[in-house]
mmCIF file of C-alpha atoms in Angstrom:
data_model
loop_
_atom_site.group_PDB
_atom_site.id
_atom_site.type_symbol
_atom_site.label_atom_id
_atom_site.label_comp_id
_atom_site.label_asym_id
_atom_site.label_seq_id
_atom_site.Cartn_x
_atom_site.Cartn_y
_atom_site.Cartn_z
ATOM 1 C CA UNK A 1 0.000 0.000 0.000
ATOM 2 C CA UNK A 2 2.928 2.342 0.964
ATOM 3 C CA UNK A 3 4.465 1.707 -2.492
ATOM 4 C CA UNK A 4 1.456 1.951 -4.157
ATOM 5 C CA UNK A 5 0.696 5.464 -2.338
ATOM 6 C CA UNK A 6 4.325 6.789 -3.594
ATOM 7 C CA UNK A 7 3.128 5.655 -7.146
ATOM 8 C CA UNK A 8 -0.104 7.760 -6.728
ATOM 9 C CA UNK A 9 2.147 10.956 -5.767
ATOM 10 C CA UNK A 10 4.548 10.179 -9.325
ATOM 11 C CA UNK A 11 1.633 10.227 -11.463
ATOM 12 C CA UNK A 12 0.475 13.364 -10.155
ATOM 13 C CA UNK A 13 3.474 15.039 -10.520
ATOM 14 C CA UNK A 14 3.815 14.015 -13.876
ATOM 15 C CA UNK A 15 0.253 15.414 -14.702
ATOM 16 C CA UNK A 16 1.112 18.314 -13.549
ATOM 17 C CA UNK A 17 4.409 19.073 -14.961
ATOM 18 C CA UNK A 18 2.807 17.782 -18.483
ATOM 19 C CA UNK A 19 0.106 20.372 -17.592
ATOM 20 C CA UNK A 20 2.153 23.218 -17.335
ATOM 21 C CA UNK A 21 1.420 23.620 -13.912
ATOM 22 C CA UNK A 22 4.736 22.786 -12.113
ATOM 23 C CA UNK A 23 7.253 25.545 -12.756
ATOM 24 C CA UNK A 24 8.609 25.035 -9.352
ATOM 25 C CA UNK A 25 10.174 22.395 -10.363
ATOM 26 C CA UNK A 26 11.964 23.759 -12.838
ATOM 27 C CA UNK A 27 13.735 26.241 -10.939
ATOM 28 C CA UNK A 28 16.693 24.028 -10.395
ATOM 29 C CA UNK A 29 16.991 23.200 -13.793
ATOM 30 C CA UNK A 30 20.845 23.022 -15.161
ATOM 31 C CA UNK A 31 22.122 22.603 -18.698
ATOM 32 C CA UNK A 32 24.119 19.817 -19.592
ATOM 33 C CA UNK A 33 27.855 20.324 -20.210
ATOM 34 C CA UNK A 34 28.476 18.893 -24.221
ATOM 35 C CA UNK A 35 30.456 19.159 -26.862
ATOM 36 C CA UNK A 36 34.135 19.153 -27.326
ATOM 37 C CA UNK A 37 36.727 20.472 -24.673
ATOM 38 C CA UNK A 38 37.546 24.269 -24.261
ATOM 39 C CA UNK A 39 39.822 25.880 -26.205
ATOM 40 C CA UNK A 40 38.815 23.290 -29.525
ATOM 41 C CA UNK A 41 38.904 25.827 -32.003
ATOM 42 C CA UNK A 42 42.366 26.951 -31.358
ATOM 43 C CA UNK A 43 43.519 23.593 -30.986
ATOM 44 C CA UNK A 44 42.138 23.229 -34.343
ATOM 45 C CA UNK A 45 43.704 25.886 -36.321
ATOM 46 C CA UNK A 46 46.967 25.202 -34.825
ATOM 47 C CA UNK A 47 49.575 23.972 -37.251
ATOM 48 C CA UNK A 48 52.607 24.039 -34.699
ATOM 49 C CA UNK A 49 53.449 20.103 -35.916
ATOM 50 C CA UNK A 50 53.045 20.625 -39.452
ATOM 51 C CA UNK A 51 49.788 18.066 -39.554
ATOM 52 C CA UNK A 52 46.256 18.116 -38.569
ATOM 53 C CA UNK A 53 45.827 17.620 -35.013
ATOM 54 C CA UNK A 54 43.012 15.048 -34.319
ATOM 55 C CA UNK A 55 39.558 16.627 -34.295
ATOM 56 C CA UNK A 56 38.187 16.573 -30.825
ATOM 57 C CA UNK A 57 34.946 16.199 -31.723
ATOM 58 C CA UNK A 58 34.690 14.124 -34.848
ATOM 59 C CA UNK A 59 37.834 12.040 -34.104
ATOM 60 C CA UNK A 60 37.264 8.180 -32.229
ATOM 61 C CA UNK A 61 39.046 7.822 -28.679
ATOM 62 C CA UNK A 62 40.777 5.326 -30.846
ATOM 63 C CA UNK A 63 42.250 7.691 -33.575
ATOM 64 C CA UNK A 64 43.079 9.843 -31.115
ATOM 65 C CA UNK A 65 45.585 7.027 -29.329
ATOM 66 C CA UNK A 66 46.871 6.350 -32.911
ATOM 67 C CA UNK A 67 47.883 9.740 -33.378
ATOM 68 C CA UNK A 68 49.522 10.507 -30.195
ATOM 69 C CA UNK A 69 51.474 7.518 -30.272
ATOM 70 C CA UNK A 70 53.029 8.517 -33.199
ATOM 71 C CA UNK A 71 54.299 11.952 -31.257
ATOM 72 C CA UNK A 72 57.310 11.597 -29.991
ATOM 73 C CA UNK A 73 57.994 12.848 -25.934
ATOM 74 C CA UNK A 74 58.685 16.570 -27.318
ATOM 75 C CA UNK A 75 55.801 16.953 -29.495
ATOM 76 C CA UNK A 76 53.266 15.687 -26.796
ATOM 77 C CA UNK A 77 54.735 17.646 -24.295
ATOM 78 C CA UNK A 78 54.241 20.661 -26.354
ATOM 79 C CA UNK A 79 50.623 20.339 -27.406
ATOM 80 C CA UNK A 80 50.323 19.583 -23.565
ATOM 81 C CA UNK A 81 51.451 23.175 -22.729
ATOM 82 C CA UNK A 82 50.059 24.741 -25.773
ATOM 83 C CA UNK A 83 46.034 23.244 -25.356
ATOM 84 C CA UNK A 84 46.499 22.071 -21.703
ATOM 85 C CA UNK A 85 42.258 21.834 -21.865
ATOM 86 C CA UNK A 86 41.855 20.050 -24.664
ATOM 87 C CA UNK A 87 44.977 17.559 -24.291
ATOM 88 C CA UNK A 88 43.315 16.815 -20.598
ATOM 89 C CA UNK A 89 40.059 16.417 -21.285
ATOM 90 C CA UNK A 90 40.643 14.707 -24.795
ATOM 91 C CA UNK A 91 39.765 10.916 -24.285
ATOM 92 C CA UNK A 92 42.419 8.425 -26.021
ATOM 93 C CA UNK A 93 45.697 10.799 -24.961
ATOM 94 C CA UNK A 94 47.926 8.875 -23.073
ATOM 95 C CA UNK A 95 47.055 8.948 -19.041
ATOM 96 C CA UNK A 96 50.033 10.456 -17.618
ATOM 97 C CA UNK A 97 50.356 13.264 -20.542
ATOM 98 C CA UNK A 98 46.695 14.315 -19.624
ATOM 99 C CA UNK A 99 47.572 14.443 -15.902
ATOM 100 C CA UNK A 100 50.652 16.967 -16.985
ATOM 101 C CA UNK A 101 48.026 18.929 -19.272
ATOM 102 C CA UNK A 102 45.518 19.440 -16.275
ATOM 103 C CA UNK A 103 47.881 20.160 -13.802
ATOM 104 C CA UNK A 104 48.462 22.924 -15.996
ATOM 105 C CA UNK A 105 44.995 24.140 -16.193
ATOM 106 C CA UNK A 106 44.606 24.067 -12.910
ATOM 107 C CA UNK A 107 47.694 26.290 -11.730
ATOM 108 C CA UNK A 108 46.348 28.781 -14.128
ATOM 109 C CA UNK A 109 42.720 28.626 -12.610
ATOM 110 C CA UNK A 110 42.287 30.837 -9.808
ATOM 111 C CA UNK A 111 38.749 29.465 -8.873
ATOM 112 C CA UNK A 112 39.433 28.774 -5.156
ATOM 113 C CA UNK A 113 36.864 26.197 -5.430
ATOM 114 C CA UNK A 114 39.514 23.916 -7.740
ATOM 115 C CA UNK A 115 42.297 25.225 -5.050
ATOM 116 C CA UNK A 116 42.901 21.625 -3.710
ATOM 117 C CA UNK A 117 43.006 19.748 -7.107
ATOM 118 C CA UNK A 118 45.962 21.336 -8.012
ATOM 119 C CA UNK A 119 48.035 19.605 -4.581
ATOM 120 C CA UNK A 120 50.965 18.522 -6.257
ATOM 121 C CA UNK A 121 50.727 14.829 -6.731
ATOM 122 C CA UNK A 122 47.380 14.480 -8.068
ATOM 123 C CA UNK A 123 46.154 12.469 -11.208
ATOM 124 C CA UNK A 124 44.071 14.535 -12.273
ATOM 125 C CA UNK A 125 42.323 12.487 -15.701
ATOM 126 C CA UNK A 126 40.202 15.212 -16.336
ATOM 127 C CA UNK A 127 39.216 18.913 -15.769
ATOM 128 C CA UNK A 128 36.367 20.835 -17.528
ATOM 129 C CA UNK A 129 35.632 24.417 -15.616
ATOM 130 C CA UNK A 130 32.651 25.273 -18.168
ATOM 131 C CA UNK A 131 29.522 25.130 -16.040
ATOM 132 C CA UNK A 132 29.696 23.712 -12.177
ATOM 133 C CA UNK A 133 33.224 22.235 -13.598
ATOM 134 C CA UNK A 134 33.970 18.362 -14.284
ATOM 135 C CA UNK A 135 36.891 16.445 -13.110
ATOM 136 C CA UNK A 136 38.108 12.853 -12.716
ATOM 137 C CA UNK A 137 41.055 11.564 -10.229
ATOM 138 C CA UNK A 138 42.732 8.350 -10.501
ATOM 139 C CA UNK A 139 44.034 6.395 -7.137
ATOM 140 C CA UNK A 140 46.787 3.874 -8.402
ATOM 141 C CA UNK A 141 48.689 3.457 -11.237
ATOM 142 C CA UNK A 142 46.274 3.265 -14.377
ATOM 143 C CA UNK A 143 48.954 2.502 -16.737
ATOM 144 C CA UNK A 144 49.867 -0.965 -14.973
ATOM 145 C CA UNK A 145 46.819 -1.756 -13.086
ATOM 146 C CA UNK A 146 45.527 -5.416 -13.930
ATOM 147 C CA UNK A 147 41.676 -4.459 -12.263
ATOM 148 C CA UNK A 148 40.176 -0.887 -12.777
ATOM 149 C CA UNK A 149 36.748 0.722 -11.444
ATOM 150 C CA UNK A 150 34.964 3.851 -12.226
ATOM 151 C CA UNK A 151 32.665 5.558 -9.463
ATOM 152 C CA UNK A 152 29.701 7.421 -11.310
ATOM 153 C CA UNK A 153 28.430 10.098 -9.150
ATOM 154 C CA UNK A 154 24.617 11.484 -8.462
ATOM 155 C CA UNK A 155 23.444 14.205 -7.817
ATOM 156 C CA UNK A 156 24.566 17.564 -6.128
ATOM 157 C CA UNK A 157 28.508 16.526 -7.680
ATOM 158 C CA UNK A 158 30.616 18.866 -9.613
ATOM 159 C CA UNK A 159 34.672 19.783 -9.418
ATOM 160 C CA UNK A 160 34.048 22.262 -6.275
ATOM 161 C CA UNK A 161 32.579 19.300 -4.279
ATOM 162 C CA UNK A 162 34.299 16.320 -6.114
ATOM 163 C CA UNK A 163 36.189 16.174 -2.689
ATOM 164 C CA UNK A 164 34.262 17.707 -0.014
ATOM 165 C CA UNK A 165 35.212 17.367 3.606
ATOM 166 C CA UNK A 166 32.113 16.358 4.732
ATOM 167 C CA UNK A 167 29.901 13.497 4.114
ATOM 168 C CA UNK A 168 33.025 12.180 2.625
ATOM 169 C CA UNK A 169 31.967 8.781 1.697
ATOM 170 C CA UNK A 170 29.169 10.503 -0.817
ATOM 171 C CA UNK A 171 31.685 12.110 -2.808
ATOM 172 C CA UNK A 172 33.155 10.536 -5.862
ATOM 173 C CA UNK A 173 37.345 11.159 -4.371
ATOM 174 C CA UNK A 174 35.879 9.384 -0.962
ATOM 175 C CA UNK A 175 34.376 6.917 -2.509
ATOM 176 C CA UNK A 176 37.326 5.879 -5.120
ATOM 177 C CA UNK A 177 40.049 6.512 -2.604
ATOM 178 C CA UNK A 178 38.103 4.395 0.464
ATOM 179 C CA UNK A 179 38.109 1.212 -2.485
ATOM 180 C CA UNK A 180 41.673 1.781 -3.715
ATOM 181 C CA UNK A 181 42.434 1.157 0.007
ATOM 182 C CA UNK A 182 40.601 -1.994 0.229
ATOM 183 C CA UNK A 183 41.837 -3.505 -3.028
ATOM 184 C CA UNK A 184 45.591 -4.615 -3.483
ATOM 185 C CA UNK A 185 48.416 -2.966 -5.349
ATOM 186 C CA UNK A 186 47.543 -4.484 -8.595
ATOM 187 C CA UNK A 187 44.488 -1.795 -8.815
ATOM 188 C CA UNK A 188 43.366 1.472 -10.029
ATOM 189 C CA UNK A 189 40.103 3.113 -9.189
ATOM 190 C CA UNK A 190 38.900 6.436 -11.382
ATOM 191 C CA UNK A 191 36.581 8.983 -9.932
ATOM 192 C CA UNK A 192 34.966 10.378 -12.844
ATOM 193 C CA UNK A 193 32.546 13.000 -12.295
ATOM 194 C CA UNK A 194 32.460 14.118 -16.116
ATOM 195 C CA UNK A 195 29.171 14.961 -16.250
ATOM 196 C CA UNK A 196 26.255 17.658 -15.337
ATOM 197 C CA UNK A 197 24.802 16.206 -12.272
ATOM 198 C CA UNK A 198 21.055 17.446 -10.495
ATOM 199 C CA UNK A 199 20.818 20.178 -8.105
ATOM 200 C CA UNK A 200 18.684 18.610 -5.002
ATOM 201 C CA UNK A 201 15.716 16.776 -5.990
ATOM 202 C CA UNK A 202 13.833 18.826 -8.218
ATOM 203 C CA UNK A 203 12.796 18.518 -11.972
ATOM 204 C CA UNK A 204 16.523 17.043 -13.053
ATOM 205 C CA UNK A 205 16.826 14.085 -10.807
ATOM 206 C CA UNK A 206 13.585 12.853 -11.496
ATOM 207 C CA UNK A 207 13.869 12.833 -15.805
ATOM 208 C CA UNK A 208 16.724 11.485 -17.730
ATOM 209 C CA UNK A 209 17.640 14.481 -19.489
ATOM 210 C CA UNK A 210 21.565 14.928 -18.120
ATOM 211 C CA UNK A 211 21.693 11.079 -17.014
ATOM 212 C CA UNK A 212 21.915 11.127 -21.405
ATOM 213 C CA UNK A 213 24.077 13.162 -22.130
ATOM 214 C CA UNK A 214 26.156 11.688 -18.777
ATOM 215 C CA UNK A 215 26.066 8.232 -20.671
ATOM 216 C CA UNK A 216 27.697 9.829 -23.786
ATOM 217 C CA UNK A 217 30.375 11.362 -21.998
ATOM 218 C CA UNK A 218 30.765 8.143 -19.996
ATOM 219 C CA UNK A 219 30.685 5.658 -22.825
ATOM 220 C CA UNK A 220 33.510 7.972 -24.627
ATOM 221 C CA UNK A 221 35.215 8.180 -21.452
ATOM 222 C CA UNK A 222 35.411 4.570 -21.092
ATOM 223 C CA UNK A 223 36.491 4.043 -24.728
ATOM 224 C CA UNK A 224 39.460 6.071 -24.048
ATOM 225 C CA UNK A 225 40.356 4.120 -21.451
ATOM 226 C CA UNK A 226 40.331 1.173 -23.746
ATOM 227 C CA UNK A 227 42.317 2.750 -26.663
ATOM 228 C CA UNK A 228 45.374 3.506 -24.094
ATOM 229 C CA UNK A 229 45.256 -0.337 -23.272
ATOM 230 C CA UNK A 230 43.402 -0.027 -19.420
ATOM 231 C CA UNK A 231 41.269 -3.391 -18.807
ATOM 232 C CA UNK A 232 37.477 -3.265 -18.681
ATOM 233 C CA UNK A 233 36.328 -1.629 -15.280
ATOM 234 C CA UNK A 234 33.928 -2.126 -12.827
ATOM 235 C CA UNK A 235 31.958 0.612 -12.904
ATOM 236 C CA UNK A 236 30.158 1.957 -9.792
ATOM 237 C CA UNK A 237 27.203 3.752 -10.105
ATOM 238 C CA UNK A 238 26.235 6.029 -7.248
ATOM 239 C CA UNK A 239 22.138 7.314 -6.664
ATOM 240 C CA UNK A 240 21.412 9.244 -9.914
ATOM 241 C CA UNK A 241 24.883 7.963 -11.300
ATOM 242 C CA UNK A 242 22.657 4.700 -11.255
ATOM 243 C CA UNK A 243 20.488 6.604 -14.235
ATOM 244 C CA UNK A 244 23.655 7.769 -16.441
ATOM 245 C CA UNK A 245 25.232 3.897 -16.139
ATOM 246 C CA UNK A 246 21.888 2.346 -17.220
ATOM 247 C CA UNK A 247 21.527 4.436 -20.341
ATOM 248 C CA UNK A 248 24.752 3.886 -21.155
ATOM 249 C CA UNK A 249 24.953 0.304 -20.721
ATOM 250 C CA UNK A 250 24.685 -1.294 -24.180
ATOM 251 C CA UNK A 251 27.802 0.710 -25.411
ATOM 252 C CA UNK A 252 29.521 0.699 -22.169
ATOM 253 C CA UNK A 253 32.677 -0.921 -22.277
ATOM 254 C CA UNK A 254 32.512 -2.376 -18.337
ATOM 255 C CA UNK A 255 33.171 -5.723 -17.461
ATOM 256 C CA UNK A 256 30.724 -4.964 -14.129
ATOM 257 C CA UNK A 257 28.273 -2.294 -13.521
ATOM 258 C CA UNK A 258 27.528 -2.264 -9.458
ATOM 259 C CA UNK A 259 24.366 0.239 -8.678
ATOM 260 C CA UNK A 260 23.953 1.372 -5.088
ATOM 261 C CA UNK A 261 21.462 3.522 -3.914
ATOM 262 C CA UNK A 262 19.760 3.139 -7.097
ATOM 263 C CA UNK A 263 16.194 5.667 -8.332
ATOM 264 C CA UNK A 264 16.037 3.148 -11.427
ATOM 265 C CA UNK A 265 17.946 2.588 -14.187
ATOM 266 C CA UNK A 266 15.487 3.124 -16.647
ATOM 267 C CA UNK A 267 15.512 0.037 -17.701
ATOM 268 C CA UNK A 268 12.575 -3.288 -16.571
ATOM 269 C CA UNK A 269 15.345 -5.502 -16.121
ATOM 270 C CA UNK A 270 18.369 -7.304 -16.546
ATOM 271 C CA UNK A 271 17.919 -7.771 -19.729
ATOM 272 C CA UNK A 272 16.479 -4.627 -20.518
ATOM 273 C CA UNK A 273 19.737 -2.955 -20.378
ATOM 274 C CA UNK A 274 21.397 -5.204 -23.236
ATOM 275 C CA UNK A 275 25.027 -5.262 -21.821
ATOM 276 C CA UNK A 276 27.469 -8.536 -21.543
ATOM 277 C CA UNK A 277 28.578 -6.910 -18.178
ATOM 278 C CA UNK A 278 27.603 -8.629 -14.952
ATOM 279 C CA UNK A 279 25.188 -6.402 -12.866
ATOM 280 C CA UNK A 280 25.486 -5.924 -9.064
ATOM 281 C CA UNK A 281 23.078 -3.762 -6.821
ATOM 282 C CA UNK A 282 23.301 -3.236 -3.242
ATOM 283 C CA UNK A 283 20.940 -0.938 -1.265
ATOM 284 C CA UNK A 284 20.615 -0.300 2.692
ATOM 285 C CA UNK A 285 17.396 -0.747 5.010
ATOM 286 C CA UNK A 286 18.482 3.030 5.670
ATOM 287 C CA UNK A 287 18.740 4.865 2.646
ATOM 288 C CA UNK A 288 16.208 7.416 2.004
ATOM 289 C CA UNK A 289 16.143 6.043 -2.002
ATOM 290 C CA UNK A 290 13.853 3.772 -0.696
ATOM 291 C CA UNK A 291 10.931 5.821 -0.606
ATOM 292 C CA UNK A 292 11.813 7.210 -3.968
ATOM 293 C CA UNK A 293 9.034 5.840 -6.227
ATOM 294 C CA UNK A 294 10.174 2.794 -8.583
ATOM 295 C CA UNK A 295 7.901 3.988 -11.968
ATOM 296 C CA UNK A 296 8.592 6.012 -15.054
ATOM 297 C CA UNK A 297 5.248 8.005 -16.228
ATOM 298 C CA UNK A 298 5.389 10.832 -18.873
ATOM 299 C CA UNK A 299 9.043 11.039 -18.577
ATOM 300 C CA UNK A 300 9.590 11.206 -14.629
ATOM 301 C CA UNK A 301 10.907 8.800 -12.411
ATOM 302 C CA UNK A 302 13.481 5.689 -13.250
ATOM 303 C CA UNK A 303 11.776 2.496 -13.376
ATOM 304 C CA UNK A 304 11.976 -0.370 -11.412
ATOM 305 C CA UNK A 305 14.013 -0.593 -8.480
ATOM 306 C CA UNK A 306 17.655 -2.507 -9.386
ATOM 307 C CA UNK A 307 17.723 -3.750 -5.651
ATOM 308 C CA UNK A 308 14.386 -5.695 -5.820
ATOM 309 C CA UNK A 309 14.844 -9.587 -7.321
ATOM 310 C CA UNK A 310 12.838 -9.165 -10.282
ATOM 311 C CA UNK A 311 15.120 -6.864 -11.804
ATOM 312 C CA UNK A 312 17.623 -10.179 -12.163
ATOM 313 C CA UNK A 313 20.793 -8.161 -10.586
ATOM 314 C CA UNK A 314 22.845 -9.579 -8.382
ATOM 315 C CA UNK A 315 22.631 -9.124 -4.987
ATOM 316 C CA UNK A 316 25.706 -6.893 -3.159
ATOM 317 C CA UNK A 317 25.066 -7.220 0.456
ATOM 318 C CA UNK A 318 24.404 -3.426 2.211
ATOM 319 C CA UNK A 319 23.064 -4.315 5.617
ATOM 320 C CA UNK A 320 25.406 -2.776 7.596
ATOM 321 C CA UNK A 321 25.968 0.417 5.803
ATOM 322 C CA UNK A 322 24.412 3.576 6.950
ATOM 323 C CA UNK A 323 21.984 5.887 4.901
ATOM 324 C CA UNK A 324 22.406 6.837 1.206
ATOM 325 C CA UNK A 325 26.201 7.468 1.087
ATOM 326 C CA UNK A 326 27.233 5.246 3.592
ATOM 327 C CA UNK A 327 28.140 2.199 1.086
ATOM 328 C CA UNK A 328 32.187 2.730 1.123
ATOM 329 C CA UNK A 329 32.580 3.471 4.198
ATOM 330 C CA UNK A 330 35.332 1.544 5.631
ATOM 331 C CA UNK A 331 34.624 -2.070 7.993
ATOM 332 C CA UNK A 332 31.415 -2.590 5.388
ATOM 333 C CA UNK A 333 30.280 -5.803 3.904
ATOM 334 C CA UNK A 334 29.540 -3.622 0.584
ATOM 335 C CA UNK A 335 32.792 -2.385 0.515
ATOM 336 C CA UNK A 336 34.594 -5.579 0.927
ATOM 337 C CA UNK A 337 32.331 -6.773 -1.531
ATOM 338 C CA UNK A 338 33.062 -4.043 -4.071
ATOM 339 C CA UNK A 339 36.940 -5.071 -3.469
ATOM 340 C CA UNK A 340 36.293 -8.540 -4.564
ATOM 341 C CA UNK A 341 34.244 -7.281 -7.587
ATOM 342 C CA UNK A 342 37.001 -4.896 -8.143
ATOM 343 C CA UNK A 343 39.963 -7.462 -7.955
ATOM 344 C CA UNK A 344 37.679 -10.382 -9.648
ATOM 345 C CA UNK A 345 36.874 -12.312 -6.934
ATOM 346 C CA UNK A 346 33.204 -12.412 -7.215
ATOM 347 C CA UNK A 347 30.908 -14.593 -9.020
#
């Protein structure tokens, strides 16, 4: 009856916001971060090499590898310090030239929200400052890890709270850094928060409309990854991260995808999400995304919930973790069990 009472209040929503009546909820409304890096068109009309630098908008993650591995230390080095934005953020440049090109961008940003991801000794994969900002870390060494995961954010994420001091464990660096520490040496974990993520929960975490344009930026993302010869990741999908990962699935290159504190995946089921990877889903008796409706109508809400048995994932166990971000916190069964996933242990 509960359930069926939470279904009642989704379908009224949607009628209204169909209706025109619900501009409320569009007061949080942000606008997706898309298209190619900053600074594209002068990396375009640059001729510094004599060639045609790889388009970063038309060109594959692949072709991009290809091309850079025909530069030689010199000439990577100085597209690095000529386009530091576009050689960071350009998926299929080799991993340690993009941290060089980022930690570039970030000494000359003087946002003192980016202040601490410029601490010497960061890997910083990624940094977009257009909009809220974008940013991925690694923890480990991605060029000779033999098991990699990803950690997709939810909501309320962008480069100024990527590492927040509080609530640490709902953060993408917390989250990635707490399973680096439980896995062994032979690992690499990526916190990528490379997408536009929902402000609270209005009108954006209930529709799908940045979890798509997440799942583009993801899937390219992980096809870098690929081209500069990193093995297939688990990929952890936090909350509303949950959304991005299951649109993205069937052109995800992930050997797992582990949902936790899951709205839906909009998707009815396993099989519904047409991937080859092996699906995981854990969810506490705590967290509040339990009374988060499981339906889609008119566009609004995420489908059924990942967690329940129907949905054919398997099970992570959560019982002793602690509201809606409390999943990697350390002495956990989920986080051991997102170290064996991690590392290959599971089955």
């Amino acid at each position: 009856m509960r359930r069926y009472a939470r279904s009642l209040i989704t379908i009224a929503l949607a009628i209204t916001t169909v209706t025109g009546t619900a501009g409320w909820a569009s007061g949080n409304t942000q606008q997706a971060v898309t298209g190619p890096p900053p600074g594209t068109a002068a990396w375009r009309a640059d001729r510094v090499l004599d060639r045609r630098l790889p388009d970063p908008e038309r060109s594959t993650p692949a072709e991009v590898s290809v091309f850079f591995r025909g530069l030689t230390a010199d000439q990577q080095q100085t597209l690095a310090t000529r386009h530091p934005l576009v050689v960071g953020n350009l998926d299929g440049v080799p991993v340690r030239l993009r941290y060089r090109a980022n930690a570039l961008s970030l000494r000359a940003d003087h946002d003192p929200r980016y202040a601490r991801l410029a601490a010497p000794g960061r890997q910083i994969l990624a940094f977009d400052p257009r909009g809220r900002g974008q940013v991925a870390e690694v923890f480990g060494n991605l060029d000779t890890a033999r098991h990699v995961a990803v950690v997709v954010p939810g909501s309320d994420i962008d480069a100024g709270t990527f590492d927040r001091t509080n609530d640490v464990y709902g953060t993408p660096a917390g989250m990635a850094k707490s399973l680096h520490a439980r896995t062994g040496p032979g690992s690499a974990v990526v916190a990528w928060a490379g997408y536009t993520t929902p402000v609270g929960l209005g009108i954006d975490a209930a529709t799908g409309s940045l979890a798509e344009a997440g799942a583009d930026r993801l899937t390219r993302f992980a096809d870098g990854l690929a081209a500069d010869g990193v093995p297939e990741p688990a990929v952890f999908c936090h909350s509303y991260g949950s959304v991005v990962c299951g649109l993205a699935a069937s052109r995800l290159r992930a050997r797992d995808l582990v949902v936790l504190g899951s709205p839906g995946m909009r998707a009815d089921d396993v099989a519904d999400l047409h991937t080859d990877a092996r699906v995981w889903a854990a969810k506490d008796a705590t967290d509040w995304i339990d009374d988060v409706p499981n339906v889609e109508v008119a566009g609004l809400g995420h489908g059924p919930d990942p967690a329940a048995p129907e949905f054919g994932a398997r099970h992570v166990p959560a019982d002793d973790a602690r509201g809606h971000t409390g999943y990697f916190a350390p002495g956990t069964d989920s986080l051991r069990a997102f170290a064996a996933i991690t590392e290959e242990r599971s089955r």
